[in-house]
């Protein structure tokens, strides 16, 4: 009879289909430790199947436009902060490669975002970001700067998408079909992927800016108007990455 340690190791290393058969065969083992292992892996399987169903629902817009060769999700991060750029993500996912746990980047932990970011970069057909700095935001306003970042993200892709799935906007100046989806980052896998890409890229920029301008806590607040950030702004005044049009009430 195999030891509990060996059974556990074999279950951990087995492919999903093999593991399922192993669990059936283990049902006849009366040991408490084995029963607990079976229960544990059944719960893992249930969560996995539930995630597959959730992701399948998030493919609804991609299925509706399945006749298009390339479908691109678009989202932005950083419209509200007092400092730093606005960043747009554009992602064309491979329909033959599932990426589980895609969701609105704000609903994910930093660790999960970083993990998914690497998986998106590895599995996507194409992905790109567009960045508009504070100076452009001040010159043309945040909405137009966001549109410009989105256009930059799309135009820099290695292939040209036929359909854009956008989070709540229609982007002026782009020739392809666009689909405006309210709360799209929680309803479309492509937009969710774009949201994660943009969020991770922008957060990394703000961590780097924190090294240059440590007074404002950019590594923690990412440029948003936290209490610490506003107090530092009043004490030290603005730094070069502050949006002058956003901070009039604080300086």
PDB file of N, CA and C in Angstrom, residues 151-240:
ATOM      1  N   UNK A 151      -5.208  55.180 -28.804  1.00  0.00           N
ATOM      2  CA  UNK A 151      -4.822  55.110 -30.224  1.00  0.00           C
ATOM      3  C   UNK A 151      -3.386  54.633 -30.361  1.00  0.00           C
ATOM      4  N   UNK A 152      -2.518  55.137 -29.503  1.00  0.00           N
ATOM      5  CA  UNK A 152      -1.110  54.733 -29.535  1.00  0.00           C
ATOM      6  C   UNK A 152      -0.965  53.237 -29.246  1.00  0.00           C
ATOM      7  N   UNK A 153      -1.733  52.751 -28.289  1.00  0.00           N
ATOM      8  CA  UNK A 153      -1.675  51.332 -27.935  1.00  0.00           C
ATOM      9  C   UNK A 153      -2.113  50.460 -29.106  1.00  0.00           C
ATOM     10  N   UNK A 154      -3.188  50.852 -29.787  1.00  0.00           N
ATOM     11  CA  UNK A 154      -3.710  50.067 -30.915  1.00  0.00           C
ATOM     12  C   UNK A 154      -2.777  50.142 -32.111  1.00  0.00           C
ATOM     13  N   UNK A 155      -2.331  51.343 -32.421  1.00  0.00           N
ATOM     14  CA  UNK A 155      -1.504  51.533 -33.621  1.00  0.00           C
ATOM     15  C   UNK A 155      -0.132  50.889 -33.498  1.00  0.00           C
ATOM     16  N   UNK A 156       0.300  50.616 -32.286  1.00  0.00           N
ATOM     17  CA  UNK A 156       1.602  49.992 -32.081  1.00  0.00           C
ATOM     18  C   UNK A 156       1.567  48.473 -32.011  1.00  0.00           C
ATOM     19  N   UNK A 157       0.386  47.885 -32.174  1.00  0.00           N
ATOM     20  CA  UNK A 157       0.283  46.425 -32.167  1.00  0.00           C
ATOM     21  C   UNK A 157       0.991  45.823 -33.372  1.00  0.00           C
ATOM     22  N   UNK A 158       1.476  44.609 -33.228  1.00  0.00           N
ATOM     23  CA  UNK A 158       2.197  43.951 -34.317  1.00  0.00           C
ATOM     24  C   UNK A 158       1.266  43.467 -35.428  1.00  0.00           C
ATOM     25  N   UNK A 159      -0.030  43.339 -35.130  1.00  0.00           N
ATOM     26  CA  UNK A 159      -1.038  43.026 -36.148  1.00  0.00           C
ATOM     27  C   UNK A 159      -2.188  44.011 -35.979  1.00  0.00           C
ATOM     28  N   UNK A 160      -2.971  44.202 -37.017  1.00  0.00           N
ATOM     29  CA  UNK A 160      -4.064  45.177 -36.976  1.00  0.00           C
ATOM     30  C   UNK A 160      -5.378  44.486 -36.639  1.00  0.00           C
ATOM     31  N   UNK A 161      -6.015  44.873 -35.557  1.00  0.00           N
ATOM     32  CA  UNK A 161      -7.294  44.254 -35.195  1.00  0.00           C
ATOM     33  C   UNK A 161      -8.430  44.744 -36.097  1.00  0.00           C
ATOM     34  N   UNK A 162      -9.426  43.881 -36.273  1.00  0.00           N
ATOM     35  CA  UNK A 162     -10.617  44.253 -37.030  1.00  0.00           C
ATOM     36  C   UNK A 162     -11.714  44.797 -36.126  1.00  0.00           C
ATOM     37  N   UNK A 163     -11.709  44.374 -34.871  1.00  0.00           N
ATOM     38  CA  UNK A 163     -12.724  44.797 -33.909  1.00  0.00           C
ATOM     39  C   UNK A 163     -12.047  45.197 -32.608  1.00  0.00           C
ATOM     40  N   UNK A 164     -12.488  46.323 -32.044  1.00  0.00           N
ATOM     41  CA  UNK A 164     -12.023  46.753 -30.732  1.00  0.00           C
ATOM     42  C   UNK A 164     -13.150  46.587 -29.721  1.00  0.00           C
ATOM     43  N   UNK A 165     -12.861  45.925 -28.628  1.00  0.00           N
ATOM     44  CA  UNK A 165     -13.779  45.861 -27.497  1.00  0.00           C
ATOM     45  C   UNK A 165     -13.265  46.845 -26.462  1.00  0.00           C
ATOM     46  N   UNK A 166     -14.038  47.912 -26.228  1.00  0.00           N
ATOM     47  CA  UNK A 166     -13.575  49.025 -25.400  1.00  0.00           C
ATOM     48  C   UNK A 166     -14.346  49.094 -24.088  1.00  0.00           C
ATOM     49  N   UNK A 167     -13.650  49.471 -23.042  1.00  0.00           N
ATOM     50  CA  UNK A 167     -14.295  49.668 -21.753  1.00  0.00           C
ATOM     51  C   UNK A 167     -14.962  51.038 -21.719  1.00  0.00           C
ATOM     52  N   UNK A 168     -16.242  51.058 -22.089  1.00  0.00           N
ATOM     53  CA  UNK A 168     -17.126  52.218 -21.891  1.00  0.00           C
ATOM     54  C   UNK A 168     -16.862  53.428 -22.796  1.00  0.00           C
ATOM     55  N   UNK A 169     -16.040  53.297 -23.830  1.00  0.00           N
ATOM     56  CA  UNK A 169     -15.781  54.450 -24.709  1.00  0.00           C
ATOM     57  C   UNK A 169     -15.773  54.022 -26.177  1.00  0.00           C
ATOM     58  N   UNK A 170     -15.952  55.000 -27.034  1.00  0.00           N
ATOM     59  CA  UNK A 170     -15.659  54.867 -28.461  1.00  0.00           C
ATOM     60  C   UNK A 170     -14.491  55.808 -28.736  1.00  0.00           C
ATOM     61  N   UNK A 171     -13.425  55.289 -29.300  1.00  0.00           N
ATOM     62  CA  UNK A 171     -12.189  56.049 -29.470  1.00  0.00           C
ATOM     63  C   UNK A 171     -12.222  56.780 -30.808  1.00  0.00           C
ATOM     64  N   UNK A 172     -12.167  58.114 -30.801  1.00  0.00           N
ATOM     65  CA  UNK A 172     -12.160  58.850 -32.074  1.00  0.00           C
ATOM     66  C   UNK A 172     -10.889  58.556 -32.875  1.00  0.00           C
ATOM     67  N   UNK A 173     -11.030  58.563 -34.194  1.00  0.00           N
ATOM     68  CA  UNK A 173      -9.848  58.519 -35.060  1.00  0.00           C
ATOM     69  C   UNK A 173      -9.316  57.144 -35.383  1.00  0.00           C
ATOM     70  N   UNK A 174     -10.055  56.090 -35.051  1.00  0.00           N
ATOM     71  CA  UNK A 174      -9.623  54.734 -35.415  1.00  0.00           C
ATOM     72  C   UNK A 174     -10.616  54.144 -36.416  1.00  0.00           C
ATOM     73  N   UNK A 175     -10.129  53.473 -37.450  1.00  0.00           N
ATOM     74  CA  UNK A 175     -11.004  53.064 -38.556  1.00  0.00           C
ATOM     75  C   UNK A 175     -11.781  51.773 -38.329  1.00  0.00           C
ATOM     76  N   UNK A 176     -11.353  50.934 -37.393  1.00  0.00           N
ATOM     77  CA  UNK A 176     -11.978  49.619 -37.238  1.00  0.00           C
ATOM     78  C   UNK A 176     -13.269  49.680 -36.430  1.00  0.00           C
ATOM     79  N   UNK A 177     -14.046  48.618 -36.503  1.00  0.00           N
ATOM     80  CA  UNK A 177     -15.285  48.529 -35.729  1.00  0.00           C
ATOM     81  C   UNK A 177     -14.965  48.594 -34.242  1.00  0.00           C
ATOM     82  N   UNK A 178     -15.791  49.334 -33.501  1.00  0.00           N
ATOM     83  CA  UNK A 178     -15.593  49.442 -32.059  1.00  0.00           C
ATOM     84  C   UNK A 178     -16.874  49.075 -31.317  1.00  0.00           C
ATOM     85  N   UNK A 179     -16.721  48.360 -30.222  1.00  0.00           N
ATOM     86  CA  UNK A 179     -17.850  47.954 -29.391  1.00  0.00           C
ATOM     87  C   UNK A 179     -17.653  48.539 -27.996  1.00  0.00           C
ATOM     88  N   UNK A 180     -18.562  49.397 -27.595  1.00  0.00           N
ATOM     89  CA  UNK A 180     -18.491  50.034 -26.279  1.00  0.00           C
ATOM     90  C   UNK A 180     -19.193  49.138 -25.261  1.00  0.00           C
ATOM     91  N   UNK A 181     -18.458  48.704 -24.229  1.00  0.00           N
ATOM     92  CA  UNK A 181     -19.003  47.783 -23.236  1.00  0.00           C
ATOM     93  C   UNK A 181     -18.886  48.407 -21.855  1.00  0.00           C
ATOM     94  N   UNK A 182     -20.013  48.691 -21.238  1.00  0.00           N
ATOM     95  CA  UNK A 182     -20.006  49.260 -19.887  1.00  0.00           C
ATOM     96  C   UNK A 182     -19.484  48.206 -18.910  1.00  0.00           C
ATOM     97  N   UNK A 183     -18.567  48.634 -18.039  1.00  0.00           N
ATOM     98  CA  UNK A 183     -17.882  47.724 -17.105  1.00  0.00           C
ATOM     99  C   UNK A 183     -17.249  46.556 -17.857  1.00  0.00           C
ATOM    100  N   UNK A 184     -16.681  46.873 -18.995  1.00  0.00           N
ATOM    101  CA  UNK A 184     -16.123  45.846 -19.869  1.00  0.00           C
ATOM    102  C   UNK A 184     -14.984  45.063 -19.262  1.00  0.00           C
ATOM    103  N   UNK A 185     -14.229  45.682 -18.341  1.00  0.00           N
ATOM    104  CA  UNK A 185     -13.089  44.966 -17.753  1.00  0.00           C
ATOM    105  C   UNK A 185     -13.539  43.800 -16.871  1.00  0.00           C
ATOM    106  N   UNK A 186     -14.811  43.765 -16.480  1.00  0.00           N
ATOM    107  CA  UNK A 186     -15.341  42.644 -15.711  1.00  0.00           C
ATOM    108  C   UNK A 186     -16.234  41.745 -16.563  1.00  0.00           C
ATOM    109  N   UNK A 187     -16.405  42.102 -17.859  1.00  0.00           N
ATOM    110  CA  UNK A 187     -17.341  41.354 -18.704  1.00  0.00           C
ATOM    111  C   UNK A 187     -16.707  40.760 -19.945  1.00  0.00           C
ATOM    112  N   UNK A 188     -15.505  41.175 -20.277  1.00  0.00           N
ATOM    113  CA  UNK A 188     -14.823  40.681 -21.469  1.00  0.00           C
ATOM    114  C   UNK A 188     -13.403  40.259 -21.110  1.00  0.00           C
ATOM    115  N   UNK A 189     -13.004  39.064 -21.546  1.00  0.00           N
ATOM    116  CA  UNK A 189     -11.644  38.610 -21.240  1.00  0.00           C
ATOM    117  C   UNK A 189     -10.596  39.505 -21.894  1.00  0.00           C
ATOM    118  N   UNK A 190     -10.900  40.012 -23.093  1.00  0.00           N
ATOM    119  CA  UNK A 190      -9.927  40.846 -23.800  1.00  0.00           C
ATOM    120  C   UNK A 190      -9.716  42.175 -23.089  1.00  0.00           C
ATOM    121  N   UNK A 191     -10.815  42.789 -22.638  1.00  0.00           N
ATOM    122  CA  UNK A 191     -10.702  44.066 -21.926  1.00  0.00           C
ATOM    123  C   UNK A 191     -10.050  43.842 -20.561  1.00  0.00           C
ATOM    124  N   UNK A 192     -10.404  42.738 -19.898  1.00  0.00           N
ATOM    125  CA  UNK A 192      -9.771  42.427 -18.613  1.00  0.00           C
ATOM    126  C   UNK A 192      -8.266  42.289 -18.776  1.00  0.00           C
ATOM    127  N   UNK A 193      -7.840  41.610 -19.835  1.00  0.00           N
ATOM    128  CA  UNK A 193      -6.405  41.446 -20.082  1.00  0.00           C
ATOM    129  C   UNK A 193      -5.740  42.796 -20.322  1.00  0.00           C
ATOM    130  N   UNK A 194      -6.407  43.673 -21.088  1.00  0.00           N
ATOM    131  CA  UNK A 194      -5.866  45.013 -21.350  1.00  0.00           C
ATOM    132  C   UNK A 194      -5.769  45.815 -20.066  1.00  0.00           C
ATOM    133  N   UNK A 195      -6.758  45.657 -19.193  1.00  0.00           N
ATOM    134  CA  UNK A 195      -6.757  46.376 -17.928  1.00  0.00           C
ATOM    135  C   UNK A 195      -5.604  45.935 -17.035  1.00  0.00           C
ATOM    136  N   UNK A 196      -5.321  44.638 -17.024  1.00  0.00           N
ATOM    137  CA  UNK A 196      -4.203  44.104 -16.231  1.00  0.00           C
ATOM    138  C   UNK A 196      -2.873  44.589 -16.801  1.00  0.00           C
ATOM    139  N   UNK A 197      -2.735  44.525 -18.112  1.00  0.00           N
ATOM    140  CA  UNK A 197      -1.501  44.986 -18.758  1.00  0.00           C
ATOM    141  C   UNK A 197      -1.219  46.438 -18.402  1.00  0.00           C
ATOM    142  N   UNK A 198      -2.233  47.301 -18.563  1.00  0.00           N
ATOM    143  CA  UNK A 198      -2.056  48.727 -18.293  1.00  0.00           C
ATOM    144  C   UNK A 198      -1.770  48.988 -16.819  1.00  0.00           C
ATOM    145  N   UNK A 199      -2.478  48.295 -15.941  1.00  0.00           N
ATOM    146  CA  UNK A 199      -2.311  48.503 -14.499  1.00  0.00           C
ATOM    147  C   UNK A 199      -0.904  48.130 -14.032  1.00  0.00           C
ATOM    148  N   UNK A 200      -0.424  46.970 -14.456  1.00  0.00           N
ATOM    149  CA  UNK A 200       0.911  46.529 -14.024  1.00  0.00           C
ATOM    150  C   UNK A 200       1.982  47.466 -14.569  1.00  0.00           C
ATOM    151  N   UNK A 201       1.858  47.841 -15.839  1.00  0.00           N
ATOM    152  CA  UNK A 201       2.844  48.749 -16.442  1.00  0.00           C
ATOM    153  C   UNK A 201       2.865  50.090 -15.723  1.00  0.00           C
ATOM    154  N   UNK A 202       1.688  50.643 -15.461  1.00  0.00           N
ATOM    155  CA  UNK A 202       1.646  51.962 -14.805  1.00  0.00           C
ATOM    156  C   UNK A 202       2.147  51.888 -13.361  1.00  0.00           C
ATOM    157  N   UNK A 203       1.755  50.841 -12.653  1.00  0.00           N
ATOM    158  CA  UNK A 203       2.218  50.696 -11.267  1.00  0.00           C
ATOM    159  C   UNK A 203       3.743  50.616 -11.207  1.00  0.00           C
ATOM    160  N   UNK A 204       4.333  49.902 -12.145  1.00  0.00           N
ATOM    161  CA  UNK A 204       5.798  49.800 -12.176  1.00  0.00           C
ATOM    162  C   UNK A 204       6.435  51.163 -12.438  1.00  0.00           C
ATOM    163  N   UNK A 205       5.821  51.956 -13.306  1.00  0.00           N
ATOM    164  CA  UNK A 205       6.330  53.312 -13.556  1.00  0.00           C
ATOM    165  C   UNK A 205       6.295  54.143 -12.276  1.00  0.00           C
ATOM    166  N   UNK A 206       5.182  54.046 -11.545  1.00  0.00           N
ATOM    167  CA  UNK A 206       5.049  54.868 -10.348  1.00  0.00           C
ATOM    168  C   UNK A 206       6.020  54.423  -9.251  1.00  0.00           C
ATOM    169  N   UNK A 207       6.340  53.143  -9.185  1.00  0.00           N
ATOM    170  CA  UNK A 207       7.353  52.667  -8.239  1.00  0.00           C
ATOM    171  C   UNK A 207       8.714  53.267  -8.595  1.00  0.00           C
ATOM    172  N   UNK A 208       9.014  53.350  -9.881  1.00  0.00           N
ATOM    173  CA  UNK A 208      10.275  53.954 -10.316  1.00  0.00           C
ATOM    174  C   UNK A 208      10.293  55.454 -10.021  1.00  0.00           C
ATOM    175  N   UNK A 209       9.162  56.123 -10.237  1.00  0.00           N
ATOM    176  CA  UNK A 209       9.088  57.554  -9.919  1.00  0.00           C
ATOM    177  C   UNK A 209       9.276  57.796  -8.424  1.00  0.00           C
ATOM    178  N   UNK A 210       8.826  56.853  -7.612  1.00  0.00           N
ATOM    179  CA  UNK A 210       8.977  56.984  -6.161  1.00  0.00           C
ATOM    180  C   UNK A 210      10.446  57.068  -5.759  1.00  0.00           C
ATOM    181  N   UNK A 211      11.308  56.417  -6.518  1.00  0.00           N
ATOM    182  CA  UNK A 211      12.742  56.456  -6.233  1.00  0.00           C
ATOM    183  C   UNK A 211      13.323  57.837  -6.530  1.00  0.00           C
ATOM    184  N   UNK A 212      12.713  58.528  -7.474  1.00  0.00           N
ATOM    185  CA  UNK A 212      13.198  59.859  -7.857  1.00  0.00           C
ATOM    186  C   UNK A 212      12.579  60.935  -6.967  1.00  0.00           C
ATOM    187  N   UNK A 213      11.286  60.767  -6.649  1.00  0.00           N
ATOM    188  CA  UNK A 213      10.548  61.740  -5.836  1.00  0.00           C
ATOM    189  C   UNK A 213       9.936  61.024  -4.623  1.00  0.00           C
ATOM    190  N   UNK A 214      10.751  60.646  -3.655  1.00  0.00           N
ATOM    191  CA  UNK A 214      10.264  59.804  -2.548  1.00  0.00           C
ATOM    192  C   UNK A 214       9.310  60.500  -1.583  1.00  0.00           C
ATOM    193  N   UNK A 215       9.245  61.817  -1.631  1.00  0.00           N
ATOM    194  CA  UNK A 215       8.433  62.544  -0.646  1.00  0.00           C
ATOM    195  C   UNK A 215       6.935  62.221  -0.755  1.00  0.00           C
ATOM    196  N   UNK A 216       6.471  61.821  -1.947  1.00  0.00           N
ATOM    197  CA  UNK A 216       5.031  61.760  -2.204  1.00  0.00           C
ATOM    198  C   UNK A 216       4.415  60.367  -2.025  1.00  0.00           C
ATOM    199  N   UNK A 217       5.227  59.364  -1.793  1.00  0.00           N
ATOM    200  CA  UNK A 217       4.702  58.021  -1.570  1.00  0.00           C
ATOM    201  C   UNK A 217       4.125  57.363  -2.808  1.00  0.00           C
ATOM    202  N   UNK A 218       4.704  57.662  -3.978  1.00  0.00           N
ATOM    203  CA  UNK A 218       4.144  57.142  -5.229  1.00  0.00           C
ATOM    204  C   UNK A 218       4.126  55.614  -5.294  1.00  0.00           C
ATOM    205  N   UNK A 219       5.062  54.952  -4.639  1.00  0.00           N
ATOM    206  CA  UNK A 219       5.094  53.489  -4.669  1.00  0.00           C
ATOM    207  C   UNK A 219       3.841  52.904  -4.025  1.00  0.00           C
ATOM    208  N   UNK A 220       3.305  53.634  -3.029  1.00  0.00           N
ATOM    209  CA  UNK A 220       2.099  53.151  -2.354  1.00  0.00           C
ATOM    210  C   UNK A 220       0.824  53.695  -2.995  1.00  0.00           C
ATOM    211  N   UNK A 221       0.782  55.003  -3.255  1.00  0.00           N
ATOM    212  CA  UNK A 221      -0.487  55.597  -3.717  1.00  0.00           C
ATOM    213  C   UNK A 221      -0.633  55.642  -5.230  1.00  0.00           C
ATOM    214  N   UNK A 222       0.446  55.343  -5.946  1.00  0.00           N
ATOM    215  CA  UNK A 222       0.457  55.310  -7.420  1.00  0.00           C
ATOM    216  C   UNK A 222       0.002  56.639  -8.040  1.00  0.00           C
ATOM    217  N   UNK A 223       0.160  57.724  -7.270  1.00  0.00           N
ATOM    218  CA  UNK A 223      -0.191  59.044  -7.782  1.00  0.00           C
ATOM    219  C   UNK A 223      -1.586  59.502  -7.419  1.00  0.00           C
ATOM    220  N   UNK A 224      -2.377  58.620  -6.835  1.00  0.00           N
ATOM    221  CA  UNK A 224      -3.737  59.010  -6.424  1.00  0.00           C
ATOM    222  C   UNK A 224      -3.681  59.913  -5.199  1.00  0.00           C
ATOM    223  N   UNK A 225      -4.793  60.596  -4.947  1.00  0.00           N
ATOM    224  CA  UNK A 225      -4.813  61.630  -3.917  1.00  0.00           C
ATOM    225  C   UNK A 225      -5.017  61.112  -2.515  1.00  0.00           C
ATOM    226  N   UNK A 226      -4.111  60.294  -2.036  1.00  0.00           N
ATOM    227  CA  UNK A 226      -4.178  59.824  -0.655  1.00  0.00           C
ATOM    228  C   UNK A 226      -3.887  60.985   0.290  1.00  0.00           C
ATOM    229  N   UNK A 227      -4.212  60.789   1.559  1.00  0.00           N
ATOM    230  CA  UNK A 227      -3.962  61.828   2.562  1.00  0.00           C
ATOM    231  C   UNK A 227      -2.479  62.182   2.613  1.00  0.00           C
ATOM    232  N   UNK A 228      -1.624  61.147   2.621  1.00  0.00           N
ATOM    233  CA  UNK A 228      -0.179  61.375   2.675  1.00  0.00           C
ATOM    234  C   UNK A 228       0.298  62.160   1.449  1.00  0.00           C
ATOM    235  N   UNK A 229      -0.227  61.804   0.294  1.00  0.00           N
ATOM    236  CA  UNK A 229       0.179  62.459  -0.946  1.00  0.00           C
ATOM    237  C   UNK A 229      -0.197  63.937  -0.932  1.00  0.00           C
ATOM    238  N   UNK A 230      -1.426  64.212  -0.520  1.00  0.00           N
ATOM    239  CA  UNK A 230      -1.888  65.604  -0.503  1.00  0.00           C
ATOM    240  C   UNK A 230      -1.106  66.428   0.516  1.00  0.00           C
ATOM    241  N   UNK A 231      -0.820  65.842   1.669  1.00  0.00           N
ATOM    242  CA  UNK A 231      -0.026  66.552   2.677  1.00  0.00           C
ATOM    243  C   UNK A 231       1.374  66.851   2.148  1.00  0.00           C
ATOM    244  N   UNK A 232       1.970  65.887   1.446  1.00  0.00           N
ATOM    245  CA  UNK A 232       3.309  66.099   0.875  1.00  0.00           C
ATOM    246  C   UNK A 232       3.271  67.150  -0.222  1.00  0.00           C
ATOM    247  N   UNK A 233       2.197  67.155  -0.979  1.00  0.00           N
ATOM    248  CA  UNK A 233       2.044  68.147  -2.052  1.00  0.00           C
ATOM    249  C   UNK A 233       1.973  69.559  -1.469  1.00  0.00           C
ATOM    250  N   UNK A 234       1.250  69.711  -0.381  1.00  0.00           N
ATOM    251  CA  UNK A 234       1.155  71.018   0.273  1.00  0.00           C
ATOM    252  C   UNK A 234       2.488  71.436   0.894  1.00  0.00           C
ATOM    253  N   UNK A 235       3.230  70.463   1.404  1.00  0.00           N
ATOM    254  CA  UNK A 235       4.498  70.763   2.073  1.00  0.00           C
ATOM    255  C   UNK A 235       5.619  71.041   1.080  1.00  0.00           C
ATOM    256  N   UNK A 236       5.746  70.210   0.049  1.00  0.00           N
ATOM    257  CA  UNK A 236       6.882  70.295  -0.874  1.00  0.00           C
ATOM    258  C   UNK A 236       6.542  70.949  -2.209  1.00  0.00           C
ATOM    259  N   UNK A 237       5.253  71.117  -2.482  1.00  0.00           N
ATOM    260  CA  UNK A 237       4.871  71.612  -3.799  1.00  0.00           C
ATOM    261  C   UNK A 237       4.919  70.491  -4.821  1.00  0.00           C
ATOM    262  N   UNK A 238       4.532  70.775  -6.058  1.00  0.00           N
ATOM    263  CA  UNK A 238       4.477  69.726  -7.078  1.00  0.00           C
ATOM    264  C   UNK A 238       5.860  69.336  -7.596  1.00  0.00           C
ATOM    265  N   UNK A 239       5.962  68.108  -8.069  1.00  0.00           N
ATOM    266  CA  UNK A 239       7.168  67.643  -8.750  1.00  0.00           C
ATOM    267  C   UNK A 239       6.873  67.565 -10.249  1.00  0.00           C
ATOM    268  N   UNK A 240       7.850  67.274 -11.079  1.00  0.00           N
ATOM    269  CA  UNK A 240       7.635  67.294 -12.532  1.00  0.00           C
ATOM    270  C   UNK A 240       6.566  66.346 -13.063  1.00  0.00           C
TER     271      UNK A 240
END
